mmCIF file of C-alpha atoms in Angstrom:
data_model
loop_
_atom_site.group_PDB
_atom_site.id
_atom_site.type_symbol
_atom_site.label_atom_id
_atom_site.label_comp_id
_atom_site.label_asym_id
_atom_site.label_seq_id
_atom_site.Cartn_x
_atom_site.Cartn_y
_atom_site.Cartn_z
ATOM 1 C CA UNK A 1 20.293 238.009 38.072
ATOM 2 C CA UNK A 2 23.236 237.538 41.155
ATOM 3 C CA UNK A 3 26.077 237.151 39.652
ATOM 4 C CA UNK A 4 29.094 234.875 41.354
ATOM 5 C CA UNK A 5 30.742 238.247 43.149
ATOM 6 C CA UNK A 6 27.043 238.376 44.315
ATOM 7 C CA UNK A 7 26.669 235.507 45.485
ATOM 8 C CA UNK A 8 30.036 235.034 47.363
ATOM 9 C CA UNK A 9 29.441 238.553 49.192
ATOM 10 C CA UNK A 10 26.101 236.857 50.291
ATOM 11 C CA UNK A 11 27.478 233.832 51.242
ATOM 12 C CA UNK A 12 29.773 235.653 53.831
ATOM 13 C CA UNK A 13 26.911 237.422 55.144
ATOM 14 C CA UNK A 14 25.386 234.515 55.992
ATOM 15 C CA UNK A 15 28.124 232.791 57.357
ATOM 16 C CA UNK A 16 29.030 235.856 59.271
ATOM 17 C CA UNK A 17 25.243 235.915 60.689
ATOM 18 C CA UNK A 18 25.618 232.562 61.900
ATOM 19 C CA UNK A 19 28.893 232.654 63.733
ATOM 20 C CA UNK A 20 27.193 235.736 65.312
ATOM 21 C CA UNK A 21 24.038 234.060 66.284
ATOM 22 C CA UNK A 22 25.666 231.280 67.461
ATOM 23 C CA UNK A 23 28.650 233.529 69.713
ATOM 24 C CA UNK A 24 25.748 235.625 70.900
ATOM 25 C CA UNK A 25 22.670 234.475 73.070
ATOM 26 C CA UNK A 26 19.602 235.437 74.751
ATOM 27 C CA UNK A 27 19.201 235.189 78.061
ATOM 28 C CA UNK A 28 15.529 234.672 78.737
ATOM 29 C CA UNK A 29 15.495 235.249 82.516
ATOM 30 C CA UNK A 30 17.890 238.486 82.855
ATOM 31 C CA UNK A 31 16.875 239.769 78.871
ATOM 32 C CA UNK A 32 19.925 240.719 78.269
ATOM 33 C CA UNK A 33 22.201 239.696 74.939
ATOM 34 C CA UNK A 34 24.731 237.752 76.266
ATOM 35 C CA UNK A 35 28.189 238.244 74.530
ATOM 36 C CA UNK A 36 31.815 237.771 74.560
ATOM 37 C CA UNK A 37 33.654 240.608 77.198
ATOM 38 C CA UNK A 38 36.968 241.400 76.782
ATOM 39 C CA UNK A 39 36.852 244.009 79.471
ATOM 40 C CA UNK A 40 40.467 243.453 81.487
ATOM 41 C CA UNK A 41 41.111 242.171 84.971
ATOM 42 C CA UNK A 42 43.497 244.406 87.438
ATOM 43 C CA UNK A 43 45.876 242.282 88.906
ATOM 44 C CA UNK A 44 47.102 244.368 91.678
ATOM 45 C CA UNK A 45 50.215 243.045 93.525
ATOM 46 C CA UNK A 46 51.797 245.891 95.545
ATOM 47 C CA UNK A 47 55.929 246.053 94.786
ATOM 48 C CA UNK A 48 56.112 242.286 93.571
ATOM 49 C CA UNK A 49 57.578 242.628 89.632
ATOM 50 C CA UNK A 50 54.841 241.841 87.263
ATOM 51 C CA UNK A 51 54.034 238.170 86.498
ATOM 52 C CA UNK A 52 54.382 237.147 83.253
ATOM 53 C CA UNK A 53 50.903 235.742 82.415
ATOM 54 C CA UNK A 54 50.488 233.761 78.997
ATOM 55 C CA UNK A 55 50.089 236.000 76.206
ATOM 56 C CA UNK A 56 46.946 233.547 75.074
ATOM 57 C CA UNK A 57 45.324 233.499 78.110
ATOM 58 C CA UNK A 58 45.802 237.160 79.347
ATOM 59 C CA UNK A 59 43.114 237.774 82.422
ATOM 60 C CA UNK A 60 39.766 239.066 81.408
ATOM 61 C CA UNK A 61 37.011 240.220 84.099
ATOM 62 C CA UNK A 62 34.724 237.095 82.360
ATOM 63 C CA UNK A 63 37.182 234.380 82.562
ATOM 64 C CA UNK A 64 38.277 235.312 85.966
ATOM 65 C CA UNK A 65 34.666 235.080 87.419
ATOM 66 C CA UNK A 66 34.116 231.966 85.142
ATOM 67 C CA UNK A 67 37.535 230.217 86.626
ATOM 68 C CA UNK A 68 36.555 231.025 90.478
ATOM 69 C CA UNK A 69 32.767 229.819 89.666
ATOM 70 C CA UNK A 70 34.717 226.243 88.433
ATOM 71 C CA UNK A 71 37.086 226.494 91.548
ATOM 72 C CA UNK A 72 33.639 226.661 93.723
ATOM 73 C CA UNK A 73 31.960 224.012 91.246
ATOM 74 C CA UNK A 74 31.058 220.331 92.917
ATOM 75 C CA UNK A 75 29.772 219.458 89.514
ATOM 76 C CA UNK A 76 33.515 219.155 88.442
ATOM 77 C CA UNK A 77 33.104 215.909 91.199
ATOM 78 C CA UNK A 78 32.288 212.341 90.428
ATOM 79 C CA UNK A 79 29.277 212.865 93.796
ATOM 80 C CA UNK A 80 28.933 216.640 92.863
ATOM 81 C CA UNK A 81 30.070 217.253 96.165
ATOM 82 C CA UNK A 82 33.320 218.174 95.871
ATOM 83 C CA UNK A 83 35.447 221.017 94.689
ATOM 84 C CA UNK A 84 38.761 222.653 94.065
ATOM 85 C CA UNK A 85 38.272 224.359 97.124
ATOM 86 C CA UNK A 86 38.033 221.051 99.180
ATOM 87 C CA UNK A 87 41.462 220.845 99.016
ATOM 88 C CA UNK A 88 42.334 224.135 98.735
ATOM 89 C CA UNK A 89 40.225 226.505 101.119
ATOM 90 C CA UNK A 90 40.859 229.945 101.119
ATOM 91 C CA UNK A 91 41.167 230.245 105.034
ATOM 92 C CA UNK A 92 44.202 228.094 104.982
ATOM 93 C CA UNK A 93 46.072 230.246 102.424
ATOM 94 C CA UNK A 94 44.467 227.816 99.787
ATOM 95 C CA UNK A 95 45.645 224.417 101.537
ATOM 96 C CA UNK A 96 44.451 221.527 103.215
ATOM 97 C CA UNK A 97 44.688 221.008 107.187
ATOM 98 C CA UNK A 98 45.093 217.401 106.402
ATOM 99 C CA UNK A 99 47.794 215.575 105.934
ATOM 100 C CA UNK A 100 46.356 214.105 103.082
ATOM 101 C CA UNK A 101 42.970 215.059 101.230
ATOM 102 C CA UNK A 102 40.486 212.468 101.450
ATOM 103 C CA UNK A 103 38.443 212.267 97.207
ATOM 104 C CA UNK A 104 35.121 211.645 96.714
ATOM 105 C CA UNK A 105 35.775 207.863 97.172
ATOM 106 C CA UNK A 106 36.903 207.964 100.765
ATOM 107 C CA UNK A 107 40.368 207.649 99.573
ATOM 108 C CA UNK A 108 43.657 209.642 100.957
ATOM 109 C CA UNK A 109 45.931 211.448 98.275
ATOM 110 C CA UNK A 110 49.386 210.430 97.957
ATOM 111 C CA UNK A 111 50.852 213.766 99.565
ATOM 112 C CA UNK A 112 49.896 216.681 101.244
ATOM 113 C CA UNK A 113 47.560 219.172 99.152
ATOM 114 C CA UNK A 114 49.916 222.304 97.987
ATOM 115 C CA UNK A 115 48.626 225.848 99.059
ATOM 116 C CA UNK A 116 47.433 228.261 95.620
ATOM 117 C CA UNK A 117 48.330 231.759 95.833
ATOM 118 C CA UNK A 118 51.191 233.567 93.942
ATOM 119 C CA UNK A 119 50.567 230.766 90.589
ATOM 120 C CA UNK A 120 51.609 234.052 88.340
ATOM 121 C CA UNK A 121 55.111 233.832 89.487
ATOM 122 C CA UNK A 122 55.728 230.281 89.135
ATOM 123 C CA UNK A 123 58.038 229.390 86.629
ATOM 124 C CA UNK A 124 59.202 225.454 87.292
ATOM 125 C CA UNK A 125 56.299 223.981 86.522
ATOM 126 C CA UNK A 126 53.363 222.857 89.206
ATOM 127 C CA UNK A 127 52.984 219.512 91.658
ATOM 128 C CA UNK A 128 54.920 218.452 94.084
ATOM 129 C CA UNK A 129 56.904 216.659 91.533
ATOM 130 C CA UNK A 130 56.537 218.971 88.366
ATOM 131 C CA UNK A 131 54.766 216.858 86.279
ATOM 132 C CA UNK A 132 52.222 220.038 84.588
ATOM 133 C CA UNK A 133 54.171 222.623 82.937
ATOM 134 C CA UNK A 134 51.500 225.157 83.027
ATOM 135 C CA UNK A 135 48.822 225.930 85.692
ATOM 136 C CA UNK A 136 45.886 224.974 82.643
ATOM 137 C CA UNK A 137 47.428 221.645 83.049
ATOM 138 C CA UNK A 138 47.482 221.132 86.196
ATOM 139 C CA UNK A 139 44.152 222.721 86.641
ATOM 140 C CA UNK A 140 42.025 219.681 85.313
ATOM 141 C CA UNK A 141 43.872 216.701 86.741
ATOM 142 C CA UNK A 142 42.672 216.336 89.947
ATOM 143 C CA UNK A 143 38.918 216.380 88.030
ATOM 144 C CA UNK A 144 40.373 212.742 86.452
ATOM 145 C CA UNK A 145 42.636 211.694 89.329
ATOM 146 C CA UNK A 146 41.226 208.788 90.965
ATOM 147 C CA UNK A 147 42.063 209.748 94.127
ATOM 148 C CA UNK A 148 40.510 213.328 94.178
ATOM 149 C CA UNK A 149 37.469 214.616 92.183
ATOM 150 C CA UNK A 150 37.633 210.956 90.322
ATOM 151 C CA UNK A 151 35.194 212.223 87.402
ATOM 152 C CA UNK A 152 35.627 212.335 83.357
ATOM 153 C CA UNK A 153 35.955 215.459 81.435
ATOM 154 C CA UNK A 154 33.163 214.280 79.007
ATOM 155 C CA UNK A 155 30.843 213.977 82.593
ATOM 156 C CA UNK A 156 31.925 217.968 83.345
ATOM 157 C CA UNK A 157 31.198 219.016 80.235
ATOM 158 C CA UNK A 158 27.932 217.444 79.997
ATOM 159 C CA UNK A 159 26.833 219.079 83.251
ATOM 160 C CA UNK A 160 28.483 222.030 82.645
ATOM 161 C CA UNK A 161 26.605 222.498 79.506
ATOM 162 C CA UNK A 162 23.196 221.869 80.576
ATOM 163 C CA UNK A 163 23.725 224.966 83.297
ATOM 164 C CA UNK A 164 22.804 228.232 81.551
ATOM 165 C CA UNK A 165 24.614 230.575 84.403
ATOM 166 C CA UNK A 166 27.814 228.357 82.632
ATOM 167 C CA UNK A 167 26.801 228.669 79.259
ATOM 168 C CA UNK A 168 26.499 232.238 79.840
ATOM 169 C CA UNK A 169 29.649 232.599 81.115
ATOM 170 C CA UNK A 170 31.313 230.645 78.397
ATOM 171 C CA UNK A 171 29.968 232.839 76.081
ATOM 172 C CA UNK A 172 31.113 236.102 77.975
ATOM 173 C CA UNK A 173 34.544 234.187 78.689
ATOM 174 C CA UNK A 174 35.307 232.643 74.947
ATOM 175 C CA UNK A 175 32.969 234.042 72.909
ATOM 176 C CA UNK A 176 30.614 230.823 72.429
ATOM 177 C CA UNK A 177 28.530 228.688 74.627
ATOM 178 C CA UNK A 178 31.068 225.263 73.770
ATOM 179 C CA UNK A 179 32.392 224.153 76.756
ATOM 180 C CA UNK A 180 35.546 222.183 76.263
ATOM 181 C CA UNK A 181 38.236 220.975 78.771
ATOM 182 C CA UNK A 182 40.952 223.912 77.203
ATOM 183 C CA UNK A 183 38.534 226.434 78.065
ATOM 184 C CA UNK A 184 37.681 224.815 81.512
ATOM 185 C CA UNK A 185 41.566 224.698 81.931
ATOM 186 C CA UNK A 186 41.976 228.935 80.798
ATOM 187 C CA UNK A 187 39.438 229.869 82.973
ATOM 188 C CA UNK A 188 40.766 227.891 85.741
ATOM 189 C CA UNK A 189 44.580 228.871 85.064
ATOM 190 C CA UNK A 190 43.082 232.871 84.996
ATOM 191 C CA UNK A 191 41.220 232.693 88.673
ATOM 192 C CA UNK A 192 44.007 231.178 90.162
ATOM 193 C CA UNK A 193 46.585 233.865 88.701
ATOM 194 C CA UNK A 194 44.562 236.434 90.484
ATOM 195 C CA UNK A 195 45.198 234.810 93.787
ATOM 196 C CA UNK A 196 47.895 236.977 94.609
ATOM 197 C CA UNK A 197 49.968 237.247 98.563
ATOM 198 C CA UNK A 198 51.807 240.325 99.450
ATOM 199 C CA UNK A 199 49.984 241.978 102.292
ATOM 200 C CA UNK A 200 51.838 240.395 105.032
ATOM 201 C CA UNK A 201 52.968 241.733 108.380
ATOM 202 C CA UNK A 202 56.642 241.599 106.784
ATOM 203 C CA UNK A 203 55.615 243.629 103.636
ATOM 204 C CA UNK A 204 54.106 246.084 105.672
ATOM 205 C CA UNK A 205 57.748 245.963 107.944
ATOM 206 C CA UNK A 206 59.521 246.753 104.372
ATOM 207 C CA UNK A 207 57.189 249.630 103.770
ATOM 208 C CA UNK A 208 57.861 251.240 106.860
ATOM 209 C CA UNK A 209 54.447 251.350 107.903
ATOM 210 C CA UNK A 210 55.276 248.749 111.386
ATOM 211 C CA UNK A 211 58.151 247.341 113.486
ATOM 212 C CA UNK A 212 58.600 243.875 113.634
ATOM 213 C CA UNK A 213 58.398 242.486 117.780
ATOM 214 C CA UNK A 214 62.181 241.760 119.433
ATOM 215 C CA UNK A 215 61.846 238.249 118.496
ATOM 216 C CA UNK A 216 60.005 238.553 114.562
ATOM 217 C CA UNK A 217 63.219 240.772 114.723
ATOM 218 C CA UNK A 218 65.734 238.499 115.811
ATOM 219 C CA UNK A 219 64.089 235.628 113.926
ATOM 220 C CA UNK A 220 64.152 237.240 110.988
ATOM 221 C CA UNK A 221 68.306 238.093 110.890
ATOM 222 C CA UNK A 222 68.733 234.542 111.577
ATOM 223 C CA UNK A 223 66.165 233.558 108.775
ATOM 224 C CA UNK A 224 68.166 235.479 106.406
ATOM 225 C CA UNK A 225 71.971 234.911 107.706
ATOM 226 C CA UNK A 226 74.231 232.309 106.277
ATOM 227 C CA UNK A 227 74.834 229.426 108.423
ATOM 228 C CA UNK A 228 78.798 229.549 109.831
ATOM 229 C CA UNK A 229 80.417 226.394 110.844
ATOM 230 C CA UNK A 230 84.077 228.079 111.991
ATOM 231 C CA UNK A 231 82.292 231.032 113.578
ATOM 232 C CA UNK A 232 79.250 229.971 115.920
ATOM 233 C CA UNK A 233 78.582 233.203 117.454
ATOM 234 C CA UNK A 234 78.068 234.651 113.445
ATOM 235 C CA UNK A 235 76.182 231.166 111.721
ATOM 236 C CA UNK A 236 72.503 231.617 111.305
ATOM 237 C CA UNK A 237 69.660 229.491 109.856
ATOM 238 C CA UNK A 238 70.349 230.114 105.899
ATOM 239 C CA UNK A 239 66.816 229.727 105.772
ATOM 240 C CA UNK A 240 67.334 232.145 102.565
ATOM 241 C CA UNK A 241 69.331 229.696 100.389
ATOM 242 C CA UNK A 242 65.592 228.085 99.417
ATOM 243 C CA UNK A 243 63.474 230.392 100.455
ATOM 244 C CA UNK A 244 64.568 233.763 99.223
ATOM 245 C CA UNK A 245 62.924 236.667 97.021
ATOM 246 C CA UNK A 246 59.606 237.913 97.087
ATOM 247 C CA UNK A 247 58.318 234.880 97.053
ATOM 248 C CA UNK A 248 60.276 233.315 99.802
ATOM 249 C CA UNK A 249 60.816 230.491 97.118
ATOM 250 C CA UNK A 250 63.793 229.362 94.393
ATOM 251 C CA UNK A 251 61.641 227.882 91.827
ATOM 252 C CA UNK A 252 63.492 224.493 92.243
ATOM 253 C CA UNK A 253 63.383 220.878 93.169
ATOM 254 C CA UNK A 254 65.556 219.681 96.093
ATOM 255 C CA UNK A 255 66.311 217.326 98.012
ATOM 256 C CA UNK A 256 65.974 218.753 101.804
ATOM 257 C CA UNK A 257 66.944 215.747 103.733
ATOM 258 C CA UNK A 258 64.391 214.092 104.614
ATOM 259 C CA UNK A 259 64.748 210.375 103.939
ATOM 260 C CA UNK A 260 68.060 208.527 103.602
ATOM 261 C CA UNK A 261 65.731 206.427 101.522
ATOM 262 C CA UNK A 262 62.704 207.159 99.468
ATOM 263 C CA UNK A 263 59.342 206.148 99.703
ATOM 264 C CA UNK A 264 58.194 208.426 97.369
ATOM 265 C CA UNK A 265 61.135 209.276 94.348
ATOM 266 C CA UNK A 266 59.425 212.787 93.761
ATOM 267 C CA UNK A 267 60.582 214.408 90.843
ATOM 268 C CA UNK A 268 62.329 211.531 89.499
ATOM 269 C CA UNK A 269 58.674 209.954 89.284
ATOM 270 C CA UNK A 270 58.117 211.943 86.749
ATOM 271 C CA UNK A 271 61.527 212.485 84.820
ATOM 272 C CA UNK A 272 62.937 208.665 85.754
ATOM 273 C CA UNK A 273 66.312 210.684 86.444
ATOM 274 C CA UNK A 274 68.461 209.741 89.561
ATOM 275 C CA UNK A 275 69.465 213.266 90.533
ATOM 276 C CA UNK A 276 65.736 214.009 91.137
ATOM 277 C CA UNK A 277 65.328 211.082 93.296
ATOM 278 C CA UNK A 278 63.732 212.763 96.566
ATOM 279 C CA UNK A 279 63.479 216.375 95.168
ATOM 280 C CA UNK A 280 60.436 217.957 95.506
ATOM 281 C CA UNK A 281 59.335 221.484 94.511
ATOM 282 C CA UNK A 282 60.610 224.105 96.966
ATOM 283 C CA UNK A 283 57.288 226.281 98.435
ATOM 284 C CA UNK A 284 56.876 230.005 98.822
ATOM 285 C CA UNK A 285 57.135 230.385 102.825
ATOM 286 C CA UNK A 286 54.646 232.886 103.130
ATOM 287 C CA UNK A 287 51.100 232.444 105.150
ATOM 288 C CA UNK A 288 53.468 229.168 106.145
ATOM 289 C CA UNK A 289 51.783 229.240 109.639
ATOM 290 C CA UNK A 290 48.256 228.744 108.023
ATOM 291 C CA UNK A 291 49.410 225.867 106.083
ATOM 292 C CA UNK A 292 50.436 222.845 108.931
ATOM 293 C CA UNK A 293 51.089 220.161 108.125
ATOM 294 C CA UNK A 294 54.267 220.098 106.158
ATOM 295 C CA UNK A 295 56.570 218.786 103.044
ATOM 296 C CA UNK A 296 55.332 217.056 100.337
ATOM 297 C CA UNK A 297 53.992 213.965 103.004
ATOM 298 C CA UNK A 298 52.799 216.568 105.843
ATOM 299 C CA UNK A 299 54.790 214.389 108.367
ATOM 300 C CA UNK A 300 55.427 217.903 110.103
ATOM 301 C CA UNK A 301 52.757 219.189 112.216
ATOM 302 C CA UNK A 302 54.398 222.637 113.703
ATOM 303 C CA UNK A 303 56.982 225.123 112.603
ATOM 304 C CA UNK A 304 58.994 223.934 115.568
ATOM 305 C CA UNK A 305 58.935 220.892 114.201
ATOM 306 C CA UNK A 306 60.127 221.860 110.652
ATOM 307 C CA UNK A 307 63.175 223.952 112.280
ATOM 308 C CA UNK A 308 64.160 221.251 114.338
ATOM 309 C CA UNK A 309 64.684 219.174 111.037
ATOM 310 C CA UNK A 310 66.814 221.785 109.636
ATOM 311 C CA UNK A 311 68.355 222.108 112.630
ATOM 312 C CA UNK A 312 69.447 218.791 113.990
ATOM 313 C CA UNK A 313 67.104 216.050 111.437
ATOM 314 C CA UNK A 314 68.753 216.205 108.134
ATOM 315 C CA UNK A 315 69.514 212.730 106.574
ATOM 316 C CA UNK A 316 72.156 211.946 104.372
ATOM 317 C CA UNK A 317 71.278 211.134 100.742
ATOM 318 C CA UNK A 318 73.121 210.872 96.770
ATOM 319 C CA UNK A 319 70.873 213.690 96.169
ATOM 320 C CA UNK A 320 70.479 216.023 99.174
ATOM 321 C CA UNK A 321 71.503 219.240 98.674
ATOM 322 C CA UNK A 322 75.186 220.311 98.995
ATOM 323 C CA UNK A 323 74.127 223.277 101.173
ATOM 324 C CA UNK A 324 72.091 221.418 103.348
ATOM 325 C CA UNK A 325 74.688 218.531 103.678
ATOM 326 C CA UNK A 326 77.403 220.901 104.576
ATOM 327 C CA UNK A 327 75.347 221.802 108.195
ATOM 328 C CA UNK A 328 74.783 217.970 108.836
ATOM 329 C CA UNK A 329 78.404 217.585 110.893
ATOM 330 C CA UNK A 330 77.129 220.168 113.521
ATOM 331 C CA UNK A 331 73.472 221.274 112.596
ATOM 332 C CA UNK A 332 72.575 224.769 112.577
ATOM 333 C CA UNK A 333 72.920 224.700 116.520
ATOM 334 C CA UNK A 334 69.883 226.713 116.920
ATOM 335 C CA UNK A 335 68.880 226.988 120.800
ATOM 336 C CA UNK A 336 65.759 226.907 122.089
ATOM 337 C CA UNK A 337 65.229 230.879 121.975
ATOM 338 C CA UNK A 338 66.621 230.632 118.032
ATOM 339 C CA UNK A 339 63.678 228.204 117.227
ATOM 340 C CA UNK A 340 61.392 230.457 119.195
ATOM 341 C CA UNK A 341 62.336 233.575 117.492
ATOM 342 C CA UNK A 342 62.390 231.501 113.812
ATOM 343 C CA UNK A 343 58.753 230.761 114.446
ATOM 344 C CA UNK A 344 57.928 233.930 115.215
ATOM 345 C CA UNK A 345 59.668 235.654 112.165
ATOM 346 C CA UNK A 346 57.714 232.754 109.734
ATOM 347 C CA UNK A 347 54.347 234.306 111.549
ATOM 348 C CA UNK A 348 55.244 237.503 110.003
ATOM 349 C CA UNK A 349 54.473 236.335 106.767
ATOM 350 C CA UNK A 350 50.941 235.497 107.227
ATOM 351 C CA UNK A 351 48.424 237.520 104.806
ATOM 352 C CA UNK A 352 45.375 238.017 106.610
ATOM 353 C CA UNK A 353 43.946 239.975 103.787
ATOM 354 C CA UNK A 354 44.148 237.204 101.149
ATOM 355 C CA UNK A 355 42.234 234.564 103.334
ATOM 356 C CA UNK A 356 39.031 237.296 104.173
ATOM 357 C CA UNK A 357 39.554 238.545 100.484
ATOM 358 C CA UNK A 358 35.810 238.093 98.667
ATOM 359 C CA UNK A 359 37.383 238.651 95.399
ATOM 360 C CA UNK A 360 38.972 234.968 95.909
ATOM 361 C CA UNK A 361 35.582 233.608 97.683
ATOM 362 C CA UNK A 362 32.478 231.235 96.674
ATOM 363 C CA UNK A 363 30.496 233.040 93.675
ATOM 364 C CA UNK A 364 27.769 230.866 94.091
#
């Protein structure tokens, strides 16, 4: 006879069984046992200080492929038609060449797409306005957003699951073939930390391995020197004050000086706070020249254009930055050969190996 020791020990057996048969599965095409694979990813990312990626979603070789096969996916699409990389194509540093996307409904966004590379490093949250504290978050709301992808999770999920290349992948990725919007969020979150910039002309300048041109040269002390008002012949662009670092970012909203009045309240949209009215989430500068147009409403179509707004455009506003405000009495007075030379420097940061990169391209 079993006795109750017995019969609990053979309980778990079969209960273990079971959770094994149902994280494990056959794939009847390929014959092979399909599995969960923990088997790391490699983020490489030259002399940039390591990114602090979520200790529960830490990058795995399966999730990554699973994330860029969803980032290439129309089926996340109300039509099936369109994907992550609509918006966000590779060849434009992960940006949009219009000013604002056009969704699946014939419908324009309500500001310029933002360019995706160098996520890992992010640390004030993601949109224009901040509204998604972590990239899983943002990840699946433009799949819901009206204006985009315009489809329901539950529709993803149900065409998601009835694709056995995805549950496959699910399986390798998370250990089961469930397909959930968390998971679709991790794997997402995962390919898009891999998406990493930091083989520019520039970085190559800073490794010694190529001189910068007279005027990347020139543009590039003004880029970095404080702006003067006493001293003319000593003021620069303070280009730095926002876009400093690595990252040519701050990790901050501000108010740049665009409106005297706002159309669009950015951050304070989302937090209902005055001193965020017209901040918006300061953007890493680099592959800048592949991502035209510009700010949050892409009312910007060149790099001249941009510098000439620092330079001479800057409206006065309760919230506009104090180091900003403090140029509007006599601009940056930037001459003709300054903006020239500023252009020129911002070219320098252009990554041509992340926009031919296959690791970032279509799976399918």
């Amino acid at each position: 006879m079993i006795n109750n020791t017995n019969k609990v020990f053979v309980t778990l057996i079969i209960i273990l069984f079971c959770i094994a048969l149902y994280a494990c599965k056959k794939d009847t095409k390929n014959g092979e046992t399909i599995q969960k694979d923990n088997t790391p990813y490699q983020l490489v990312y030259g002399s940039f200080p390591a990114p602090n990626i979520a200790t529960d979603n830490q990058l795995t070789q399966a999730g990554v492929l699973l994330g860029k096969m969803l980032f290439y996916e129309p089926l996340l699409s109300a039509n099936n038609q369109m994907t992550c990389a609509s918006c966000h194509n590779q060849a434009h540093a992960f940006d949009d060449t219009a000013q604002f996307s056009i969704g699946v409904r014939g419908l324009k966004g309500g500001r310029q797409a933002m360019a995706i590379f160098n996520m890992a490093w992010n640390t004030n949250n993601f949109f224009w306005d901040g509204r998604a504290e972590l990239l899983r978050h943002q990840s699946t709301k433009p799949i819901q957003d009206p204006l985009e992808m315009n489809e329901k999770i539950e529709n993803v999920i149900a065409k998601l699951s009835a694709n056995t290349s995805y549950s496959n992948q699910f399986i390798r990725a998370f250990g089961s073939n469930e397909i959930n919007e968390l998971k679709i969020s991790l794997a997402l979150e995962q390919f898009m930390n891999t998406i990493v910039s930091y083989q520019s002309k520039y970085d190559d300048y800073l490794a010694g391995k190529v001189n910068l041109t007279p005027s990347e040269d020139r543009g590039r002390k003004l880029f970095f020197r404080e702006y003067n008002q006493f001293i003319p012949d000593s003021s620069g662009a303070d280009c730095a004050h926002c876009h400093g670092g690595f990252n040519f970012e701050n990790d901050r909203f501000m108010n740049n000086g665009l409106d005297a009045t706002f159309a669009d309240a950015g951050r304070a949209k989302f937090t209902n706070k005055p001193q965020d009215e017209g901040t918006f989430k300061v953007v890493s500068l680099r592959n800048i020249a592949l991502t035209a147009p510009y700010m949050h409403d892409g009312r910007f179509k060149t790099l001249l254009e941009v510098v000439e707004h620092y330079n001479s455009g800057l409206k006065n506003s309760a919230t506009i930055d104090p180091a900003l405000e403090q140029t509007r009495s006599t601009g940056l007075r930037l001459n003709n050969q300054d903006k020239l030379d500023l252009v020129a420097f911002l070219n320098t940061l252009t990554d041509y190996k992340l926009i031919n990169n296959k690791e970032f391209s279509n799976p399918h």
